[in-house]
PDB file of C-alpha atoms in Angstrom:
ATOM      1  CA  UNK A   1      78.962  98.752 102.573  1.00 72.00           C
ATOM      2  CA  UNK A   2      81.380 100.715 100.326  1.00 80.00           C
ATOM      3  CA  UNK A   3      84.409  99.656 101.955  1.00 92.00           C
ATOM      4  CA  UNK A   4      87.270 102.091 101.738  1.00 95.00           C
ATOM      5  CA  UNK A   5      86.457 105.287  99.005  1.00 95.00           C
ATOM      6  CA  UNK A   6      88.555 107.346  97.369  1.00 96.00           C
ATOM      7  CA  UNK A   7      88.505 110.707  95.864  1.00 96.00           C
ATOM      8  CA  UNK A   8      89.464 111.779  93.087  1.00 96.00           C
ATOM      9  CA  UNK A   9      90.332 109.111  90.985  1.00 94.00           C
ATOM     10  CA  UNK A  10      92.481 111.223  88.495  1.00 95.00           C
ATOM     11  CA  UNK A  11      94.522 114.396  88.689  1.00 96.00           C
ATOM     12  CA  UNK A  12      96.761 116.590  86.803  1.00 97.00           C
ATOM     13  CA  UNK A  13      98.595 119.344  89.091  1.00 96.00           C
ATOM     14  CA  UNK A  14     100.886 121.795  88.186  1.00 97.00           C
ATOM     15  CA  UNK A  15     104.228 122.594  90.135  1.00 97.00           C
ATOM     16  CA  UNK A  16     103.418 123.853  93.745  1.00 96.00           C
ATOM     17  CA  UNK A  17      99.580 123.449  93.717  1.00 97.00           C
ATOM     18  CA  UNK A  18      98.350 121.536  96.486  1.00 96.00           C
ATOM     19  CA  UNK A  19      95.715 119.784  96.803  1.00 96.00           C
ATOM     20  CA  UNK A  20      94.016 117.168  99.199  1.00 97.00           C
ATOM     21  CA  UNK A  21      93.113 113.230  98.299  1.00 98.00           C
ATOM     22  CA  UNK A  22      90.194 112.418 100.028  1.00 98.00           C
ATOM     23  CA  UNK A  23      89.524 108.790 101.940  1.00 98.00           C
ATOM     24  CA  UNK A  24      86.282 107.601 103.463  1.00 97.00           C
ATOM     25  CA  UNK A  25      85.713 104.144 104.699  1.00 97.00           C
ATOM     26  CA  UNK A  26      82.684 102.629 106.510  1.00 96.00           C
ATOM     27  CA  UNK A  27      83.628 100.132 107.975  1.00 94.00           C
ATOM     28  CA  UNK A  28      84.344 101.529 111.155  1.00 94.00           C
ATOM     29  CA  UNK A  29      87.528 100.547 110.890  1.00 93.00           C
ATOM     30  CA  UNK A  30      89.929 101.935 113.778  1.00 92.00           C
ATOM     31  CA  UNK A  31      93.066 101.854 111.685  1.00 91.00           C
ATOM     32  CA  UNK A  32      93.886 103.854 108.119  1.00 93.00           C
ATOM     33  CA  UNK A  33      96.552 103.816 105.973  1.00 94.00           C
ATOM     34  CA  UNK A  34      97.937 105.880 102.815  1.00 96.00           C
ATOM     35  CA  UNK A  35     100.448 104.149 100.569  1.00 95.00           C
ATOM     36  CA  UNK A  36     101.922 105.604  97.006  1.00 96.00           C
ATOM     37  CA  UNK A  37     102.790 102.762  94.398  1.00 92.00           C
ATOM     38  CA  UNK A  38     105.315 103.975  92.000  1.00 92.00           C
ATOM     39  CA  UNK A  39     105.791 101.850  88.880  1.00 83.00           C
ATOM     40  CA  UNK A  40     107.764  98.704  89.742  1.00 81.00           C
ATOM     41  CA  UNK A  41     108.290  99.632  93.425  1.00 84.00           C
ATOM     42  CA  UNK A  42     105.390  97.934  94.916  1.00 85.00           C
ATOM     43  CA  UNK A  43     103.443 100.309  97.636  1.00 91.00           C
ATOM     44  CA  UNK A  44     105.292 102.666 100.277  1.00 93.00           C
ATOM     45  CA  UNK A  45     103.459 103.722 103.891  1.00 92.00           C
ATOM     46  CA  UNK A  46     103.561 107.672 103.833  1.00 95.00           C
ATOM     47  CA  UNK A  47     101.205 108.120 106.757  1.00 95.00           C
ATOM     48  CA  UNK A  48      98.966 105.836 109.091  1.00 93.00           C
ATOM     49  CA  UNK A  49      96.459 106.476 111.862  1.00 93.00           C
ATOM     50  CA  UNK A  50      95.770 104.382 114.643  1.00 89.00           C
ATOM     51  CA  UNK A  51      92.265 106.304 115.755  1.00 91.00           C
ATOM     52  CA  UNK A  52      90.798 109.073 115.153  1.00 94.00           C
ATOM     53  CA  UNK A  53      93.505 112.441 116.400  1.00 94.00           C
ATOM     54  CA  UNK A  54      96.453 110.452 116.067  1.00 94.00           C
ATOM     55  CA  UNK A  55      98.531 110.090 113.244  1.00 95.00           C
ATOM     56  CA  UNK A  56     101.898 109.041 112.941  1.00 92.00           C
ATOM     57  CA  UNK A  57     104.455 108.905 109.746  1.00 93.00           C
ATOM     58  CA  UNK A  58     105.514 106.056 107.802  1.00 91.00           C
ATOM     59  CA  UNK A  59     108.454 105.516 105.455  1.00 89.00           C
ATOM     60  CA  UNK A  60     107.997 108.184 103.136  1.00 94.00           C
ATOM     61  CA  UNK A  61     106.083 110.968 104.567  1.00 96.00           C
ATOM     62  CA  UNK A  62     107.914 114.053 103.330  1.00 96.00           C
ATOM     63  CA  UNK A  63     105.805 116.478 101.403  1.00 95.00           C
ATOM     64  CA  UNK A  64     102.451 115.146 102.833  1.00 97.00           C
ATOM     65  CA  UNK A  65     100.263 115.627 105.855  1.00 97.00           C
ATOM     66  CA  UNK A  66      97.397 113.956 107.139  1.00 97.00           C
ATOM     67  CA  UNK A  67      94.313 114.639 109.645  1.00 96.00           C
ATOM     68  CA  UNK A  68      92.234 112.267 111.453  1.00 97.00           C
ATOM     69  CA  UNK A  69      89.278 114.072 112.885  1.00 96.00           C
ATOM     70  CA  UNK A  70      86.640 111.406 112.364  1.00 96.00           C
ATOM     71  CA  UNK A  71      86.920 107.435 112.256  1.00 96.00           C
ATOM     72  CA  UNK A  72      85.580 107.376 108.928  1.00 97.00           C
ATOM     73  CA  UNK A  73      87.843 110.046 106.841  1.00 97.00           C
ATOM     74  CA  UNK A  74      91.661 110.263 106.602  1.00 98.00           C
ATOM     75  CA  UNK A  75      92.593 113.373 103.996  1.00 98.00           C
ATOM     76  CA  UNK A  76      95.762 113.453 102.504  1.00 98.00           C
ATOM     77  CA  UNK A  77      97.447 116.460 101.629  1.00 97.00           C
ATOM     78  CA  UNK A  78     100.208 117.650  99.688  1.00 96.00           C
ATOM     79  CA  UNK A  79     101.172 121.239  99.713  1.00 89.00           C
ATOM     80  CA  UNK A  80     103.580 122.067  97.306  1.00 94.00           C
ATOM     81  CA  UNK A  81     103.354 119.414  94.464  1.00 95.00           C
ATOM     82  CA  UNK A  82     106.959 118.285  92.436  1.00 96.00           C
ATOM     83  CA  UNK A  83     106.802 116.331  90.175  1.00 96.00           C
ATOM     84  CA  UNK A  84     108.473 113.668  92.632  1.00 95.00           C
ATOM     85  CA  UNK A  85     104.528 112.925  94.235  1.00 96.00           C
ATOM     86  CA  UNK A  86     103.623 111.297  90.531  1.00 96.00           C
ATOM     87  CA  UNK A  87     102.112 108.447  91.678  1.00 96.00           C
ATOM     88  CA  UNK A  88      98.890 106.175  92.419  1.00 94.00           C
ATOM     89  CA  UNK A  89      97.958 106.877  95.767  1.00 97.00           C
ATOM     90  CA  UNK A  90      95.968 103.863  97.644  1.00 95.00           C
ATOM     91  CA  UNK A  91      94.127 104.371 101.173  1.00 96.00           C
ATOM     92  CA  UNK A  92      93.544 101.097 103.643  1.00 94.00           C
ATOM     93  CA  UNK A  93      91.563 100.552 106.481  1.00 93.00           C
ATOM     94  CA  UNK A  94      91.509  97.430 108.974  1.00 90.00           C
ATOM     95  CA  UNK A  95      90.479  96.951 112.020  1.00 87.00           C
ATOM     96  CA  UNK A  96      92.843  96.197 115.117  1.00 80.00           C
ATOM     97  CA  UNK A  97      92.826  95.053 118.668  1.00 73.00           C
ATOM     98  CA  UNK A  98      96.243  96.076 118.822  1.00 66.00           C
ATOM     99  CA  UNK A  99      97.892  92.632 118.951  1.00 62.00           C
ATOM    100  CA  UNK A 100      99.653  93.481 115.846  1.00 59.00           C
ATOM    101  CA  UNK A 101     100.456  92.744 112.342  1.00 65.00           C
ATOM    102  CA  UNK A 102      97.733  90.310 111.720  1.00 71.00           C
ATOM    103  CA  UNK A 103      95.047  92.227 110.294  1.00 79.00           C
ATOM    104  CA  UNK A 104      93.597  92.550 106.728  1.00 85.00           C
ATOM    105  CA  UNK A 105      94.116  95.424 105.304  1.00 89.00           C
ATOM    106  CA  UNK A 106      90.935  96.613 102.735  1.00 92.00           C
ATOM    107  CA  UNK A 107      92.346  98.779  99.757  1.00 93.00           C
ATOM    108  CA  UNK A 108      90.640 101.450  98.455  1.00 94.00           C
ATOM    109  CA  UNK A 109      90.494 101.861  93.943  1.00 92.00           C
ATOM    110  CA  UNK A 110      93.332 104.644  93.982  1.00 94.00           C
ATOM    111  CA  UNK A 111      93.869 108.188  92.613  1.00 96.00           C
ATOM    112  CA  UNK A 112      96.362 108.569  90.136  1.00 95.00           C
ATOM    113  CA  UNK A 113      98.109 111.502  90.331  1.00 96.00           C
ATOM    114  CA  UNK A 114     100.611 113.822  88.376  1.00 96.00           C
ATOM    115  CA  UNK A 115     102.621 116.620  88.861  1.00 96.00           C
ATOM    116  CA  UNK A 116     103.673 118.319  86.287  1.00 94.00           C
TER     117      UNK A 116
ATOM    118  CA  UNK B   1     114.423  95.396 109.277  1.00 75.00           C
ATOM    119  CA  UNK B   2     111.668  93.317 107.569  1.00 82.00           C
ATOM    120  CA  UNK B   3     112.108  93.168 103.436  1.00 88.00           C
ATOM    121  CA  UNK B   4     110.412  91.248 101.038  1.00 93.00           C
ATOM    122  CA  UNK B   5     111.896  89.760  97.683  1.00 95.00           C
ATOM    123  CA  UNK B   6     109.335  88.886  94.703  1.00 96.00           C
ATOM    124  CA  UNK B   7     111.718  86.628  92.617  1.00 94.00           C
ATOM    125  CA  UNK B   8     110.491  87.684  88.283  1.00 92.00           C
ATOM    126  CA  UNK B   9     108.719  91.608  87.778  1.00 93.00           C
ATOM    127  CA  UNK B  10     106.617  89.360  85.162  1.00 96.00           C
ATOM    128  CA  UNK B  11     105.366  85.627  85.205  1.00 97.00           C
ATOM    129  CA  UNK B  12     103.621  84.195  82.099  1.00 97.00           C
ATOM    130  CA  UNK B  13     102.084  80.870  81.940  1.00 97.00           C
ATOM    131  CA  UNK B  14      99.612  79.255  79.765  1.00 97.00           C
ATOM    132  CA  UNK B  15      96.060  78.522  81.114  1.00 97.00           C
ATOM    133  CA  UNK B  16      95.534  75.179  83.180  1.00 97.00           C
ATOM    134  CA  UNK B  17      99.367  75.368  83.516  1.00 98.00           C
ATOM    135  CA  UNK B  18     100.800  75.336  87.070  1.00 98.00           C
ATOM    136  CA  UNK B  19     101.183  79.280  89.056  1.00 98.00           C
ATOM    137  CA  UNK B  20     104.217  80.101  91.139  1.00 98.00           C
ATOM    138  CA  UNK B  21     104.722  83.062  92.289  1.00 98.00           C
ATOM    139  CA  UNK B  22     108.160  83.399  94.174  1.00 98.00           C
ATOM    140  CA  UNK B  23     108.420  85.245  97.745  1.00 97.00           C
ATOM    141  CA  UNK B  24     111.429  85.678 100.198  1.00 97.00           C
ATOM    142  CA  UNK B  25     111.463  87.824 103.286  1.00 94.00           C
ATOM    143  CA  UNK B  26     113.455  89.057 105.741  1.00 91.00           C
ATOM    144  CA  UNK B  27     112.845  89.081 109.800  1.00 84.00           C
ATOM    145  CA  UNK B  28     114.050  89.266 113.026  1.00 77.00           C
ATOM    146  CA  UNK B  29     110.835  88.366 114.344  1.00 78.00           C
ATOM    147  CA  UNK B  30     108.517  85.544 113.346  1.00 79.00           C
ATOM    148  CA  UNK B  31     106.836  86.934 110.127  1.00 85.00           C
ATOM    149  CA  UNK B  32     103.246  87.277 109.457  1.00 88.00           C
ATOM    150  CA  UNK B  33     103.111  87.233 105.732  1.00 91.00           C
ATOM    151  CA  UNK B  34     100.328  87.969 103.118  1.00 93.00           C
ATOM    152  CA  UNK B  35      99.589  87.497  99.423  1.00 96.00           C
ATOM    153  CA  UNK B  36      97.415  90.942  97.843  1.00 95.00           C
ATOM    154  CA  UNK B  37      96.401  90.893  94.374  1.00 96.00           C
ATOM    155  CA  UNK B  38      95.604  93.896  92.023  1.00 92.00           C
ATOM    156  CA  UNK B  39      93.741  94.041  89.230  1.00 92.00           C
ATOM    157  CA  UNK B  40      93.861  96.383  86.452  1.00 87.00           C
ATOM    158  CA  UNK B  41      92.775  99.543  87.847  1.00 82.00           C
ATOM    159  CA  UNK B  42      91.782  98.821  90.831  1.00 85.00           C
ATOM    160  CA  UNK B  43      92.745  98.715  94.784  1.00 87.00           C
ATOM    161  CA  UNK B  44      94.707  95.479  96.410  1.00 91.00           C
ATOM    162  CA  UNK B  45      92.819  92.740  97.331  1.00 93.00           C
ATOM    163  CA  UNK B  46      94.375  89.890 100.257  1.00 93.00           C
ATOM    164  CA  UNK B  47      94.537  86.570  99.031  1.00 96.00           C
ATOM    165  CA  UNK B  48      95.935  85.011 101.944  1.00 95.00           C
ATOM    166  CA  UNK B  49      97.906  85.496 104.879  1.00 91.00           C
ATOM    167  CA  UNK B  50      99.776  83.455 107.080  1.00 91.00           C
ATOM    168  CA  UNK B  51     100.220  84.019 111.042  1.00 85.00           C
ATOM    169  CA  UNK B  52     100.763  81.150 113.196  1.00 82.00           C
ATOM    170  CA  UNK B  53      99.559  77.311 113.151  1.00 85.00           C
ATOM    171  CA  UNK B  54      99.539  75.419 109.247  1.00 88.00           C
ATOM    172  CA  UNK B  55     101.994  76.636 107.463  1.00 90.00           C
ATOM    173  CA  UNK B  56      99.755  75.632 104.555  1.00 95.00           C
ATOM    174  CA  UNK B  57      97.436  78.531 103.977  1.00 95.00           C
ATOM    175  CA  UNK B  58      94.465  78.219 101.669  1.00 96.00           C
ATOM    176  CA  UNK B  59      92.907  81.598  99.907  1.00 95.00           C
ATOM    177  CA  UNK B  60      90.047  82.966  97.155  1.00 93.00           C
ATOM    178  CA  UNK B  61      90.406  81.955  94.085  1.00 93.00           C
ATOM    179  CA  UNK B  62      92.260  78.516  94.069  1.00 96.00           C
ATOM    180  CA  UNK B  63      95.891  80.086  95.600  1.00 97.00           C
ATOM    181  CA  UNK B  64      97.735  78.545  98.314  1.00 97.00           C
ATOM    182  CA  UNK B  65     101.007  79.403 100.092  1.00 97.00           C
ATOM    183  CA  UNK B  66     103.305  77.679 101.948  1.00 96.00           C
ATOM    184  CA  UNK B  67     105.382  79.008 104.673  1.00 95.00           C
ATOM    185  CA  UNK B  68     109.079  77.618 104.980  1.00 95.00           C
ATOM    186  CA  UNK B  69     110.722  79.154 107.795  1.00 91.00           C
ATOM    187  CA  UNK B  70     114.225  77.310 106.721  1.00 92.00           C
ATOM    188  CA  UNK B  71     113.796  79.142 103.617  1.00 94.00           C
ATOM    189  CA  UNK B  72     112.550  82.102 104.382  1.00 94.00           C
ATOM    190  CA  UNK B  73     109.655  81.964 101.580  1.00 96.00           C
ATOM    191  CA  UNK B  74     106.366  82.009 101.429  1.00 97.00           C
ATOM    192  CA  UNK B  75     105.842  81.441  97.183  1.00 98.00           C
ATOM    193  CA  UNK B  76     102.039  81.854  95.855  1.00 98.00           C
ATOM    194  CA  UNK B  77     100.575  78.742  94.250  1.00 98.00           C
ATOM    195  CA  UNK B  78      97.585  78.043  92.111  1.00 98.00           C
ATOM    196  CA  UNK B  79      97.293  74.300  90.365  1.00 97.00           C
ATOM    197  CA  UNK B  80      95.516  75.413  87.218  1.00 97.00           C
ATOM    198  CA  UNK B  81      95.804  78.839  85.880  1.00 97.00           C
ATOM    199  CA  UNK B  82      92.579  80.998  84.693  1.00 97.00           C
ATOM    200  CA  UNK B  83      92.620  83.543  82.368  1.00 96.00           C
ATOM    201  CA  UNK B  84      90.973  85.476  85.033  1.00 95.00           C
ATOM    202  CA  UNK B  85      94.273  85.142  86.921  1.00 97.00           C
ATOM    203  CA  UNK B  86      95.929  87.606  85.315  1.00 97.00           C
ATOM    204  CA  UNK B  87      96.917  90.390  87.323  1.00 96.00           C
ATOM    205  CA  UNK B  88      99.540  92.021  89.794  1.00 95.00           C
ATOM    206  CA  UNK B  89     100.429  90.297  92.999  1.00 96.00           C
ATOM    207  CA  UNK B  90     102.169  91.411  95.929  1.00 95.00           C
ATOM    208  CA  UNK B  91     103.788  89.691  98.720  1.00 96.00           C
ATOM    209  CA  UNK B  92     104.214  91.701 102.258  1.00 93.00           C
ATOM    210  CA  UNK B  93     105.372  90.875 105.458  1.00 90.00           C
ATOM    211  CA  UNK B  94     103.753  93.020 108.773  1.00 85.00           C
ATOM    212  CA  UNK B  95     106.023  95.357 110.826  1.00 65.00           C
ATOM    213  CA  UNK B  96     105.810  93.981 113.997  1.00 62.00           C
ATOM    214  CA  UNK B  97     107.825  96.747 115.826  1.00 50.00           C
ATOM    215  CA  UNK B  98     104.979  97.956 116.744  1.00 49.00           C
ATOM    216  CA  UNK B  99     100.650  97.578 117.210  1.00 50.00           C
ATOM    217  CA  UNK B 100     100.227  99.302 113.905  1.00 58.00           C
ATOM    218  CA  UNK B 101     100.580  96.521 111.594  1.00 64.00           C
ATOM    219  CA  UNK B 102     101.988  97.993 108.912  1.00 77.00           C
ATOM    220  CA  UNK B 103     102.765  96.319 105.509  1.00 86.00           C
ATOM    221  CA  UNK B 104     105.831  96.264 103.900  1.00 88.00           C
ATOM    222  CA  UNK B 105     105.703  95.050 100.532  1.00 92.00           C
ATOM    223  CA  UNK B 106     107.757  93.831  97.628  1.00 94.00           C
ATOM    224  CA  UNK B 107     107.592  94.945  94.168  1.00 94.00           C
ATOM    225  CA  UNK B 108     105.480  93.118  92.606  1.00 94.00           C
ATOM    226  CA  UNK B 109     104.893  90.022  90.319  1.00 96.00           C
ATOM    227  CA  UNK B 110     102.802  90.218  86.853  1.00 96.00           C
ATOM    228  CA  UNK B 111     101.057  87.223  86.034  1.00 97.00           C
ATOM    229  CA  UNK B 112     100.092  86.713  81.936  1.00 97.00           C
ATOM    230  CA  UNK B 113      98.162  83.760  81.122  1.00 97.00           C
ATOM    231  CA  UNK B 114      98.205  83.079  77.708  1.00 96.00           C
ATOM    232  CA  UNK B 115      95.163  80.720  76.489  1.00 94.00           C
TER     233      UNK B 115
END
């Protein structure tokens, strides 16, 4: 197994490109995750999926959307890039029965990002 | 609303010297906690986690936790440090609002170890 993959694992945007971070995991994994780290702020949810067409936002989703077609693949995409979305973006999968909160989350390596 | 408080950004000890890594939360619920290290360029990795039952929980690597309700910590141990120790670790506690178990974590601790 892979485990979670991420692509790219660097990029340099200018000002109001967008662009679209790719996740893959093969796990089959029901639930997905994208988180930004910023430096010294530990990670942040911006979006989550609990199956494949649903999608729902976490605590900092402005500026992003997300799409869940497949189990495997949960795209994240930013439309209009500020300089703001500098970041290392990290996608997680884990698998849940739904009883909540107790499940390990696997971490994908990251793609560092920035705006400029 | 859950929080988590990592007490020191940056931690250095000396190898074979003692670990502790400081963590404080914040719940209305009962917690489910977890330990993730990161190392240099990569993705997190969990250490531990604690649910229910022991509140002695036993991860990779050596690292234990403790949970202390009355305290409301749950600080990352490891008897002997290894150079191979050094890295980034981050406590979290699960949002149990809902199914969707979603982490919320705390800044981060560094760990040095000098030899």
């Amino acid at each position: 197994n892979a485990g979670v993959t991420q692509t790219p694992k660097f990029r340099i945007l200018k000002i109001g490109q967008s662009m679209t971070l790719q996740c893959t995991q093969d796990m089959n994994h029901n639930y997905m995750y994208w988180y930004r780290q910023d430096p010294g702020m530990g990670l942040k949810l911006i979006y989550y999926s609990v199956g494949a067409g649903i999608t729902d936002k976490g605590e900092v989703p402005n500026g992003y959307n997300v799409s869940r077609s497949t189990t495997e693949d949960f795209p994240l995409r930013l439309e209009l890039a500020a300089p703001s979305q500098t970041s290392v973006y990290f996608c997680a999968s884990s698998y849940s029965t739904g009883t909540g909160g107790t499940d390990t989350q696997y971490f994908g390596p990251g793609t560092r990002l920035t705006v400029l | 609303a859950q929080s988590v408080t990592q007490l020191g950004s940056h931690v250095s000890v000396s190898e074979g010297a003692l670990v502790l890594l400081r963590c404080n939360y914040s719940s209305s619920v009962p917690p489910y906690l977890f330990w993730y290290v990161q190392y240099p360029n990569q993705g997190l990795q969990l250490l531990l986690k604690y649910t229910t039952g022991a509140t002695l929980v036993k991860g990779i690597n050596g690292f234990e936790a403790e949970f202390k309700k009355s305290e409301t910590s749950f600080h990352l141990t490891k008897p002997s440090a290894h150079m191979s120790d050094a890295a980034e670790y981050f406590c979290a506690v699960s949002d149990q609002a809902g199914s969707q178990g979603n982490l919320i974590f705390g800044k981060g601790t560094k760990l040095s170890v000098k030899p």
